[in-house]
Amino acid sequence: MSLTVQRTSQSTARPGRLAAALLALAGTIGLAACGTGSGGASNQGGVEESTITVYAAASLAAPFTALAESFEAEVPGSTVRLNFAGSADLATQIIEGAPADVFASADTATLARVQETGGVAGSVQELATNTPALVVPSANPMGIETLADLERPDIKLVLCAPQVPCGAAARNLAEAAGVRLAPVSEENSVTAVLGKVTAGEADAGFVYRTDAMRAGDAVRTIPVPDAADAAVTYPIAVTAGAAGSGREELARKFVQYVTGEQGQSVLTDAGFGRP
C-alpha cells in the first residue's frame, strides 16, 4: 500500500525546521496505509497548475516530506502532493497512467522501465545513493552476528521482493558473499520489511542504511563487509504526464530543488550519499 501526503501551500516552514520535520515523520512513516492533508485550489479549468504530484520511493519519505514543505515556502502558492510506496509499484502505476508529475525511484532500473514506455520527459538526474543494511530486533534474540548466519534454518528472514530495489540490492550483496537467502516473506517496500523487524515478526531483514538510522534503538544493524559495493543510486525525473501541462515548470523546479544544495543537505542529514 502507498502513503499519500497532500500538503497545502499555507505551510510556513523554513529550511531551519527540516530536522524537526524529519523527526516528526520518523514516528509515523510505518503507517503506510494512512494519508493526511487537505486539497489545493484548482483553477477554472479544473487543473491544479500550482499543484504537483510526486511519486517517490518509500525510503525517501522523511526527507521528501521536509523538502516539500520548504519548497512550498520558497515557491509561494505551490502545493506538493507526495505519494510514497515501493518503487516497483509506483513505476507500474505511472506506466498505467497514474497522474504523477515527478518520479523518484530507489534504483535506476526501475525508473528506466518508465522511461522505456515513454513515461519520462527530458533527462533523468541522479538524486542520491543508499546502501543495503542488515537489521535485527534491538535485543537480537536469535544471536545473528554475520551475513552467513542468515543461512540457519531457524532464522525468519524478511526481504523486499526481487523486483523491488531493496530486494535486488540484498540479493546482489548475498550472492557476492556466497550466502543463500531463504526469506519467509517478501514485501513490496522497504518500509514493510522494517515494520516486521521492529514488530518482532522477523528475526532479520534487509533495509537501507537510512531506514536503519530512522529506526534508531528499535533495531540493531549487523555489519556486512562490502555492503557499499551493493549501493543503489536514486534517480529522479519529470514524467511525461507533466510535460506540456501547466504543471511542467513547477515539476522541473521541484526536481532542481531536491537535486540542488538544499535538497542534498537534507538528504545527507537523513543518511543518504551524494550521487
PDB file of N, CA and C in Angstrom, residues 61-105:
ATOM      1  N   ALA A  61      10.669   8.999   2.181  1.00  0.00           N
ATOM      2  CA  ALA A  61       9.530   9.685   2.789  1.00  0.00           C
ATOM      3  C   ALA A  61       9.936  10.801   3.748  1.00  0.00           C
ATOM      4  N   ALA A  62      10.846  10.529   4.644  1.00  0.00           N
ATOM      5  CA  ALA A  62      11.206  11.558   5.629  1.00  0.00           C
ATOM      6  C   ALA A  62      11.833  12.791   4.984  1.00  0.00           C
ATOM      7  N   PRO A  63      12.909  12.649   4.202  1.00  0.00           N
ATOM      8  CA  PRO A  63      13.495  13.857   3.623  1.00  0.00           C
ATOM      9  C   PRO A  63      12.598  14.553   2.603  1.00  0.00           C
ATOM     10  N   PHE A  64      11.831  13.798   1.825  1.00  0.00           N
ATOM     11  CA  PHE A  64      10.982  14.438   0.829  1.00  0.00           C
ATOM     12  C   PHE A  64       9.816  15.190   1.475  1.00  0.00           C
ATOM     13  N   THR A  65       9.321  14.707   2.591  1.00  0.00           N
ATOM     14  CA  THR A  65       8.267  15.443   3.291  1.00  0.00           C
ATOM     15  C   THR A  65       8.807  16.782   3.781  1.00  0.00           C
ATOM     16  N   ALA A  66      10.016  16.761   4.320  1.00  0.00           N
ATOM     17  CA  ALA A  66      10.629  18.006   4.769  1.00  0.00           C
ATOM     18  C   ALA A  66      10.931  18.932   3.597  1.00  0.00           C
ATOM     19  N   LEU A  67      11.427  18.373   2.495  1.00  0.00           N
ATOM     20  CA  LEU A  67      11.771  19.196   1.338  1.00  0.00           C
ATOM     21  C   LEU A  67      10.534  19.774   0.654  1.00  0.00           C
ATOM     22  N   ALA A  68       9.456  19.009   0.616  1.00  0.00           N
ATOM     23  CA  ALA A  68       8.223  19.537   0.027  1.00  0.00           C
ATOM     24  C   ALA A  68       7.737  20.741   0.821  1.00  0.00           C
ATOM     25  N   GLU A  69       7.858  20.664   2.122  1.00  0.00           N
ATOM     26  CA  GLU A  69       7.423  21.773   2.978  1.00  0.00           C
ATOM     27  C   GLU A  69       8.266  23.020   2.728  1.00  0.00           C
ATOM     28  N   SER A  70       9.582  22.845   2.662  1.00  0.00           N
ATOM     29  CA  SER A  70      10.432  24.016   2.451  1.00  0.00           C
ATOM     30  C   SER A  70      10.303  24.548   1.023  1.00  0.00           C
ATOM     31  N   PHE A  71      10.062  23.653   0.064  1.00  0.00           N
ATOM     32  CA  PHE A  71       9.854  24.084  -1.322  1.00  0.00           C
ATOM     33  C   PHE A  71       8.607  24.956  -1.430  1.00  0.00           C
ATOM     34  N   GLU A  72       7.530  24.542  -0.780  1.00  0.00           N
ATOM     35  CA  GLU A  72       6.297  25.336  -0.802  1.00  0.00           C
ATOM     36  C   GLU A  72       6.526  26.720  -0.202  1.00  0.00           C
ATOM     37  N   ALA A  73       7.370  26.769   0.826  1.00  0.00           N
ATOM     38  CA  ALA A  73       7.654  28.061   1.442  1.00  0.00           C
ATOM     39  C   ALA A  73       8.458  28.963   0.508  1.00  0.00           C
ATOM     40  N   GLU A  74       9.318  28.348  -0.308  1.00  0.00           N
ATOM     41  CA  GLU A  74      10.152  29.139  -1.221  1.00  0.00           C
ATOM     42  C   GLU A  74       9.432  29.480  -2.524  1.00  0.00           C
ATOM     43  N   VAL A  75       8.409  28.710  -2.874  1.00  0.00           N
ATOM     44  CA  VAL A  75       7.648  28.962  -4.101  1.00  0.00           C
ATOM     45  C   VAL A  75       6.206  29.259  -3.696  1.00  0.00           C
ATOM     46  N   PRO A  76       5.895  30.499  -3.377  1.00  0.00           N
ATOM     47  CA  PRO A  76       4.563  30.854  -2.874  1.00  0.00           C
ATOM     48  C   PRO A  76       3.449  30.398  -3.810  1.00  0.00           C
ATOM     49  N   GLY A  77       2.389  29.846  -3.209  1.00  0.00           N
ATOM     50  CA  GLY A  77       1.245  29.393  -3.973  1.00  0.00           C
ATOM     51  C   GLY A  77       1.349  27.971  -4.471  1.00  0.00           C
ATOM     52  N   SER A  78       2.504  27.335  -4.267  1.00  0.00           N
ATOM     53  CA  SER A  78       2.680  25.968  -4.758  1.00  0.00           C
ATOM     54  C   SER A  78       2.211  24.951  -3.727  1.00  0.00           C
ATOM     55  N   THR A  79       1.830  23.778  -4.233  1.00  0.00           N
ATOM     56  CA  THR A  79       1.447  22.657  -3.382  1.00  0.00           C
ATOM     57  C   THR A  79       2.123  21.400  -3.920  1.00  0.00           C
ATOM     58  N   VAL A  80       2.715  20.624  -3.034  1.00  0.00           N
ATOM     59  CA  VAL A  80       3.361  19.376  -3.419  1.00  0.00           C
ATOM     60  C   VAL A  80       2.623  18.221  -2.761  1.00  0.00           C
ATOM     61  N   ARG A  81       2.049  17.360  -3.577  1.00  0.00           N
ATOM     62  CA  ARG A  81       1.414  16.149  -3.071  1.00  0.00           C
ATOM     63  C   ARG A  81       2.417  15.005  -3.178  1.00  0.00           C
ATOM     64  N   LEU A  82       2.539  14.233  -2.126  1.00  0.00           N
ATOM     65  CA  LEU A  82       3.534  13.165  -2.078  1.00  0.00           C
ATOM     66  C   LEU A  82       2.859  11.805  -1.998  1.00  0.00           C
ATOM     67  N   ASN A  83       3.351  10.875  -2.788  1.00  0.00           N
ATOM     68  CA  ASN A  83       2.846   9.507  -2.757  1.00  0.00           C
ATOM     69  C   ASN A  83       4.043   8.566  -2.612  1.00  0.00           C
ATOM     70  N   PHE A  84       4.142   7.889  -1.469  1.00  0.00           N
ATOM     71  CA  PHE A  84       5.266   7.003  -1.188  1.00  0.00           C
ATOM     72  C   PHE A  84       4.828   5.545  -1.235  1.00  0.00           C
ATOM     73  N   ALA A  85       5.662   4.723  -1.870  1.00  0.00           N
ATOM     74  CA  ALA A  85       5.421   3.275  -1.919  1.00  0.00           C
ATOM     75  C   ALA A  85       6.690   2.633  -2.448  1.00  0.00           C
ATOM     76  N   GLY A  86       6.649   1.310  -2.626  1.00  0.00           N
ATOM     77  CA  GLY A  86       7.767   0.638  -3.254  1.00  0.00           C
ATOM     78  C   GLY A  86       7.953   1.144  -4.671  1.00  0.00           C
ATOM     79  N   SER A  87       9.191   1.298  -5.087  1.00  0.00           N
ATOM     80  CA  SER A  87       9.470   1.870  -6.413  1.00  0.00           C
ATOM     81  C   SER A  87       8.829   1.071  -7.540  1.00  0.00           C
ATOM     82  N   ALA A  88       8.857  -0.250  -7.431  1.00  0.00           N
ATOM     83  CA  ALA A  88       8.289  -1.086  -8.489  1.00  0.00           C
ATOM     84  C   ALA A  88       6.793  -0.839  -8.641  1.00  0.00           C
ATOM     85  N   ASP A  89       6.090  -0.730  -7.515  1.00  0.00           N
ATOM     86  CA  ASP A  89       4.653  -0.456  -7.564  1.00  0.00           C
ATOM     87  C   ASP A  89       4.379   0.910  -8.174  1.00  0.00           C
ATOM     88  N   LEU A  90       5.168   1.901  -7.786  1.00  0.00           N
ATOM     89  CA  LEU A  90       4.973   3.249  -8.316  1.00  0.00           C
ATOM     90  C   LEU A  90       5.217   3.284  -9.818  1.00  0.00           C
ATOM     91  N   ALA A  91       6.259   2.593 -10.267  1.00  0.00           N
ATOM     92  CA  ALA A  91       6.558   2.562 -11.693  1.00  0.00           C
ATOM     93  C   ALA A  91       5.390   1.965 -12.474  1.00  0.00           C
ATOM     94  N   THR A  92       4.831   0.878 -11.963  1.00  0.00           N
ATOM     95  CA  THR A  92       3.690   0.249 -12.627  1.00  0.00           C
ATOM     96  C   THR A  92       2.505   1.204 -12.701  1.00  0.00           C
ATOM     97  N   GLN A  93       2.262   1.923 -11.606  1.00  0.00           N
ATOM     98  CA  GLN A  93       1.147   2.870 -11.586  1.00  0.00           C
ATOM     99  C   GLN A  93       1.340   3.970 -12.622  1.00  0.00           C
ATOM    100  N   ILE A  94       2.560   4.475 -12.737  1.00  0.00           N
ATOM    101  CA  ILE A  94       2.827   5.548 -13.703  1.00  0.00           C
ATOM    102  C   ILE A  94       2.668   5.032 -15.127  1.00  0.00           C
ATOM    103  N   ILE A  95       3.192   3.853 -15.402  1.00  0.00           N
ATOM    104  CA  ILE A  95       3.066   3.254 -16.730  1.00  0.00           C
ATOM    105  C   ILE A  95       1.601   3.065 -17.101  1.00  0.00           C
ATOM    106  N   GLU A  96       0.780   2.758 -16.097  1.00  0.00           N
ATOM    107  CA  GLU A  96      -0.646   2.535 -16.341  1.00  0.00           C
ATOM    108  C   GLU A  96      -1.455   3.823 -16.347  1.00  0.00           C
ATOM    109  N   GLY A  97      -0.779   4.969 -16.203  1.00  0.00           N
ATOM    110  CA  GLY A  97      -1.469   6.244 -16.350  1.00  0.00           C
ATOM    111  C   GLY A  97      -1.745   7.021 -15.090  1.00  0.00           C
ATOM    112  N   ALA A  98      -1.142   6.639 -13.970  1.00  0.00           N
ATOM    113  CA  ALA A  98      -1.345   7.390 -12.732  1.00  0.00           C
ATOM    114  C   ALA A  98      -0.853   8.826 -12.907  1.00  0.00           C
ATOM    115  N   PRO A  99      -1.512   9.795 -12.274  1.00  0.00           N
ATOM    116  CA  PRO A  99      -1.215  11.212 -12.505  1.00  0.00           C
ATOM    117  C   PRO A  99      -0.015  11.721 -11.722  1.00  0.00           C
ATOM    118  N   ALA A 100       1.148  11.169 -11.980  1.00  0.00           N
ATOM    119  CA  ALA A 100       2.369  11.646 -11.335  1.00  0.00           C
ATOM    120  C   ALA A 100       3.035  12.695 -12.207  1.00  0.00           C
ATOM    121  N   ASP A 101       3.637  13.688 -11.576  1.00  0.00           N
ATOM    122  CA  ASP A 101       4.381  14.713 -12.293  1.00  0.00           C
ATOM    123  C   ASP A 101       5.887  14.534 -12.152  1.00  0.00           C
ATOM    124  N   VAL A 102       6.302  13.909 -11.049  1.00  0.00           N
ATOM    125  CA  VAL A 102       7.713  13.643 -10.777  1.00  0.00           C
ATOM    126  C   VAL A 102       7.810  12.232 -10.226  1.00  0.00           C
ATOM    127  N   PHE A 103       8.856  11.494 -10.617  1.00  0.00           N
ATOM    128  CA  PHE A 103       9.088  10.155 -10.089  1.00  0.00           C
ATOM    129  C   PHE A 103      10.520  10.060  -9.593  1.00  0.00           C
ATOM    130  N   ALA A 104      10.676   9.679  -8.328  1.00  0.00           N
ATOM    131  CA  ALA A 104      11.985   9.432  -7.727  1.00  0.00           C
ATOM    132  C   ALA A 104      12.017   7.972  -7.305  1.00  0.00           C
ATOM    133  N   SER A 105      12.857   7.195  -7.960  1.00  0.00           N
ATOM    134  CA  SER A 105      12.934   5.751  -7.732  1.00  0.00           C
ATOM    135  C   SER A 105      14.146   5.407  -6.877  1.00  0.00           C
TER     136      SER A 105
END
